[in-house]
Amino acid sequence: MLNKNNLSLTLVEFAPEWENADHNLNFLSRLLLGTGPTDIIVLPEMFNTGFSMNSAKIAECMNGKTVNWMKEFSLNNSKAICGSIAVFENYNYFNRFIFVNNGEICACYDKHHLFSYGGENRNYSSGSTQIYFNFKGWKIFPTICYDLRFPIWNRNTENYDLLLNVASWPDNRIDVWDTLLKARAIENMSYVCGVNRIGTDFMNLNYSGHSSVVSPTGTLLKLNKINNFLFQQLIEKSEIHLWRNKYKFLDDRDSFKWI
């Protein structure tokens, strides 16, 4: 049994087949049998379809096949699973992060910063609310891809322990991805886990992964490679307490808050 003060993360890098949820869910069902003991499986942004702007075609409702697949997988395998998908709700389309454990939805977050350069703001609605949730004693803050660029949105006013970012971040800007993951960890004194896809999408954009776990001091942790798609990392709550108690940088935060 895993130590309750530690958290085992499994990062999944793969190349989703474009707008083909059935294929991608079948692939993941086979792939994830090889994860072994772990607490959370983290999938990339729009893992079931790829980062498509064809929202009317790919979006599902919250009782659709992808969410039901997540529920069934978590229940049958005693592991939490999370990632983002396109969701249709209340006559709007959202890029929604969903966290499922024991067959139940524990948290949802709608992407706030829509990637206007790629037209996401014309095809999806922006979420307005930050979400924090607790899992096995860890306070987790989920974000999606482009959110990572905006430090005020990620600002650790709630003393979260782990920032999760699921992404479709192309290779031509991968140095930015690497830098921002470390910056968010350092400034917030938290672990940061970023999971990015690989392969080439329908728009001929290339993705090289670079999925990472960064410590509260900005150290890039060495992942345990299970195979070409699965990577694991154990993170320790004591590491957060050590650095926050020694260097009380968060006590000097400005008092302004996101409005």
Coordinates of C-alpha atoms in Angstrom, one line a residue:
M1 CA 0.0 0.0 0.0
L2 CA 1.3 3.5 -0.9
N3 CA 2.2 5.8 1.9
K4 CA -0.6 8.3 2.4
N5 CA 1.9 11.2 2.7
N6 CA 3.2 10.3 -0.8
L7 CA 1.5 10.3 -4.1
S8 CA 2.3 8.1 -7.1
L9 CA 1.7 9.8 -10.5
T10 CA 1.6 8.0 -13.8
L11 CA 2.1 10.4 -16.8
V12 CA 0.7 9.3 -20.1
E13 CA 2.2 10.5 -23.4
F14 CA 0.6 9.3 -26.5
A15 CA -0.6 10.5 -30.0
P16 CA -4.4 10.6 -30.0
E17 CA -5.9 9.6 -33.3
W18 CA -7.7 12.7 -34.7
E19 CA -11.3 13.0 -33.6
N20 CA -11.6 9.3 -33.0
A21 CA -12.6 8.7 -29.4
D22 CA -13.4 5.0 -29.9
H23 CA -9.9 4.3 -31.2
N24 CA -8.2 6.3 -28.5
L25 CA -10.2 4.8 -25.6
N26 CA -9.5 1.3 -26.9
F27 CA -5.8 2.1 -27.1
L28 CA -5.7 3.5 -23.6
S29 CA -7.7 0.6 -22.2
R30 CA -4.9 -1.7 -23.3
L31 CA -2.0 0.7 -22.5
L32 CA -3.0 1.5 -19.0
L33 CA -3.1 -2.2 -18.0
G34 CA 0.7 -1.7 -17.6
T35 CA 0.7 1.0 -15.1
G36 CA 1.1 -1.1 -12.0
P37 CA 0.5 0.4 -8.5
T38 CA -0.2 4.1 -8.8
D39 CA -2.5 6.7 -7.3
I40 CA -3.3 9.0 -10.3
I41 CA -3.1 8.5 -14.0
V42 CA -2.8 11.8 -15.8
L43 CA -3.8 12.0 -19.5
P44 CA -3.1 14.9 -21.9
E45 CA -5.4 17.7 -23.1
M46 CA -8.4 16.4 -25.2
F47 CA -6.9 12.9 -24.9
N48 CA -9.9 11.3 -26.6
T49 CA -9.9 13.3 -29.8
G50 CA -6.8 15.5 -30.1
F51 CA -6.9 19.3 -29.8
S52 CA -9.6 19.8 -32.3
M53 CA -11.5 23.1 -32.9
N54 CA -14.4 21.1 -34.3
S55 CA -16.3 21.3 -31.0
A56 CA -19.7 20.5 -32.5
K57 CA -18.4 17.2 -33.8
I58 CA -16.3 15.9 -30.9
A59 CA -17.9 17.3 -27.7
E60 CA -19.7 14.8 -25.4
C61 CA -22.1 15.3 -22.6
M62 CA -21.1 14.4 -19.0
N63 CA -22.7 11.0 -19.3
G64 CA -21.1 10.2 -22.6
K65 CA -18.8 7.4 -23.5
T66 CA -15.5 9.1 -22.5
V67 CA -16.6 10.0 -19.0
N68 CA -18.3 6.6 -18.6
W69 CA -15.0 5.0 -19.7
M70 CA -13.1 7.0 -17.1
K71 CA -15.6 5.9 -14.4
E72 CA -15.4 2.3 -15.4
F73 CA -11.6 2.3 -15.6
S74 CA -11.1 3.9 -12.2
L75 CA -13.6 1.6 -10.5
N76 CA -12.2 -1.6 -12.0
N77 CA -8.6 -0.7 -11.5
S78 CA -8.7 1.2 -8.1
K79 CA -6.9 4.2 -9.6
A80 CA -7.8 7.8 -10.1
I81 CA -7.7 9.0 -13.7
C82 CA -7.8 12.5 -15.1
G83 CA -7.4 14.6 -18.3
S84 CA -9.4 17.0 -20.4
I85 CA -12.1 16.4 -23.1
A86 CA -14.5 18.6 -25.1
V87 CA -17.9 18.8 -23.3
F88 CA -21.2 20.2 -24.4
E89 CA -23.3 21.6 -21.5
N90 CA -26.0 24.3 -21.3
Y91 CA -25.6 25.1 -25.0
N92 CA -21.9 25.8 -24.6
Y93 CA -18.8 23.9 -25.5
F94 CA -16.0 23.6 -22.8
N95 CA -12.5 22.2 -22.7
R96 CA -13.0 20.4 -19.4
F97 CA -10.6 18.7 -17.0
I98 CA -12.2 15.8 -15.3
F99 CA -10.9 13.9 -12.3
V100 CA -12.5 10.5 -11.6
N101 CA -11.9 8.1 -8.6
N102 CA -13.7 5.0 -7.6
G103 CA -16.1 5.4 -10.4
E104 CA -17.2 8.9 -9.3
I105 CA -16.4 12.4 -10.7
C106 CA -14.4 14.2 -8.0
A107 CA -13.6 17.5 -9.7
C108 CA -14.2 19.3 -13.0
Y109 CA -12.5 22.5 -14.3
D110 CA -13.3 24.4 -17.5
K111 CA -10.2 25.9 -19.2
H112 CA -10.1 29.6 -18.5
H113 CA -7.4 30.9 -20.9
L114 CA -8.5 29.8 -24.3
F115 CA -5.8 29.7 -27.0
S116 CA -6.9 32.5 -29.3
Y117 CA -3.9 32.1 -31.5
G118 CA -5.3 28.7 -32.5
G119 CA -9.0 29.7 -32.5
E120 CA -10.0 28.0 -29.3
N121 CA -11.9 31.2 -28.1
R122 CA -14.1 31.0 -31.2
N123 CA -15.1 27.4 -30.6
Y124 CA -15.2 27.0 -26.9
S125 CA -16.5 28.9 -23.9
S126 CA -14.1 30.1 -21.2
G127 CA -14.5 28.8 -17.6
S128 CA -14.5 31.4 -14.9
T129 CA -13.7 29.5 -11.7
Q130 CA -10.6 28.1 -10.2
I131 CA -11.0 24.6 -8.7
Y132 CA -9.2 23.0 -5.8
F133 CA -9.8 19.5 -4.6
N134 CA -8.4 17.1 -2.1
F135 CA -7.2 13.6 -2.9
K136 CA -5.6 11.4 -0.4
G137 CA -4.6 14.4 1.8
W138 CA -3.2 16.4 -1.2
K139 CA -4.7 19.7 -2.3
I140 CA -4.6 19.7 -6.1
F141 CA -5.1 22.6 -8.5
P142 CA -5.9 21.6 -12.1
T143 CA -5.1 23.7 -15.2
I144 CA -5.1 23.1 -18.9
C145 CA -2.3 23.9 -21.3
Y146 CA -2.4 27.7 -22.1
D147 CA -3.3 28.4 -18.5
L148 CA 0.3 27.7 -17.6
R149 CA 1.4 31.0 -19.2
F150 CA -0.5 33.2 -16.7
P151 CA 1.1 33.4 -13.2
I152 CA -1.8 35.2 -11.5
W153 CA -4.2 32.5 -12.4
N154 CA -1.8 29.9 -11.0
R155 CA -0.9 31.9 -7.9
N156 CA -0.9 29.8 -4.8
T157 CA -3.2 31.7 -2.5
E158 CA -4.9 28.4 -1.4
N159 CA -1.7 26.6 -0.3
Y160 CA -2.2 23.8 -2.8
D161 CA 0.3 21.0 -2.9
L162 CA 0.2 20.0 -6.5
L163 CA -0.5 21.9 -9.7
L164 CA -1.6 19.6 -12.6
N165 CA -1.4 20.8 -16.2
V166 CA -2.7 18.7 -19.1
A167 CA -1.6 19.9 -22.5
S168 CA -1.3 19.8 -26.2
W169 CA 1.8 21.9 -26.4
P170 CA 3.6 21.9 -29.8
D171 CA 7.3 21.2 -30.2
N172 CA 8.1 24.6 -31.7
R173 CA 7.4 26.1 -28.3
I174 CA 8.6 23.3 -26.1
D175 CA 11.3 25.3 -24.4
V176 CA 8.6 27.7 -23.1
W177 CA 6.7 24.7 -21.7
D178 CA 9.8 23.4 -19.9
T179 CA 10.5 26.9 -18.5
L180 CA 7.0 27.6 -17.3
L181 CA 6.6 24.3 -15.5
K182 CA 9.7 25.1 -13.5
A183 CA 8.7 28.7 -12.9
R184 CA 5.2 27.8 -11.6
A185 CA 6.8 25.3 -9.2
I186 CA 9.4 27.8 -7.8
E187 CA 7.0 30.7 -7.4
N188 CA 4.3 28.6 -5.8
M189 CA 6.5 26.3 -3.7
S190 CA 4.5 23.3 -4.9
Y191 CA 4.9 20.3 -7.0
V192 CA 4.0 20.8 -10.7
C193 CA 3.1 17.9 -12.9
G194 CA 2.7 18.7 -16.7
V195 CA 1.5 16.0 -19.1
N196 CA 1.8 16.7 -22.8
R197 CA 1.0 14.6 -25.9
I198 CA 3.4 13.3 -28.6
G199 CA 3.1 12.7 -32.3
T200 CA 1.7 14.8 -35.2
D201 CA -1.9 16.0 -35.3
F202 CA -4.3 16.7 -38.2
M203 CA -2.9 20.3 -38.5
N204 CA 0.7 18.9 -39.0
L205 CA 1.8 20.2 -35.6
N206 CA 4.5 18.1 -34.0
Y207 CA 4.5 17.3 -30.3
S208 CA 7.5 15.9 -28.3
G209 CA 6.0 15.3 -24.9
H210 CA 8.4 16.6 -22.3
S211 CA 6.0 15.6 -19.6
S212 CA 7.6 16.5 -16.3
V213 CA 7.3 16.6 -12.6
V214 CA 9.0 19.5 -10.9
S215 CA 9.7 19.8 -7.2
P216 CA 8.8 22.8 -5.0
T217 CA 12.4 24.1 -5.5
G218 CA 12.2 23.9 -9.3
T219 CA 14.1 20.7 -9.6
L220 CA 13.2 18.6 -12.6
L221 CA 12.6 15.1 -11.2
K222 CA 13.9 12.0 -13.0
L223 CA 10.8 10.0 -14.2
N224 CA 10.7 6.2 -14.1
K225 CA 10.0 5.2 -17.7
I226 CA 7.7 2.2 -17.9
N227 CA 7.5 2.1 -21.7
N228 CA 7.4 4.6 -24.5
F229 CA 4.1 6.0 -23.3
L230 CA 4.1 5.7 -19.5
F231 CA 6.2 7.5 -16.9
Q232 CA 5.9 7.4 -13.1
Q233 CA 7.0 9.6 -10.2
L234 CA 6.5 9.4 -6.5
I235 CA 6.1 12.8 -4.8
E236 CA 6.5 13.4 -1.1
K237 CA 4.4 15.7 1.1
S238 CA 7.4 16.1 3.5
E239 CA 9.3 17.9 0.7
I240 CA 6.7 20.6 0.6
H241 CA 6.7 21.0 4.3
L242 CA 10.5 21.1 4.4
W243 CA 10.9 24.0 2.0
R244 CA 7.9 26.0 3.1
N245 CA 8.9 25.8 6.7
K246 CA 12.5 26.7 5.9
Y247 CA 11.9 29.5 3.4
K248 CA 8.6 31.2 4.2
F249 CA 8.4 32.9 0.8
L250 CA 4.6 32.4 0.6
D251 CA 4.1 34.5 3.7
D252 CA 5.3 37.5 1.7
R253 CA 2.7 37.1 -1.1
D254 CA 0.9 40.3 -2.1
S255 CA -2.6 40.6 -0.8
F256 CA -4.4 41.1 -4.1
K257 CA -6.6 38.3 -5.4
W258 CA -8.1 37.3 -8.7
I259 CA -11.4 39.0 -9.2

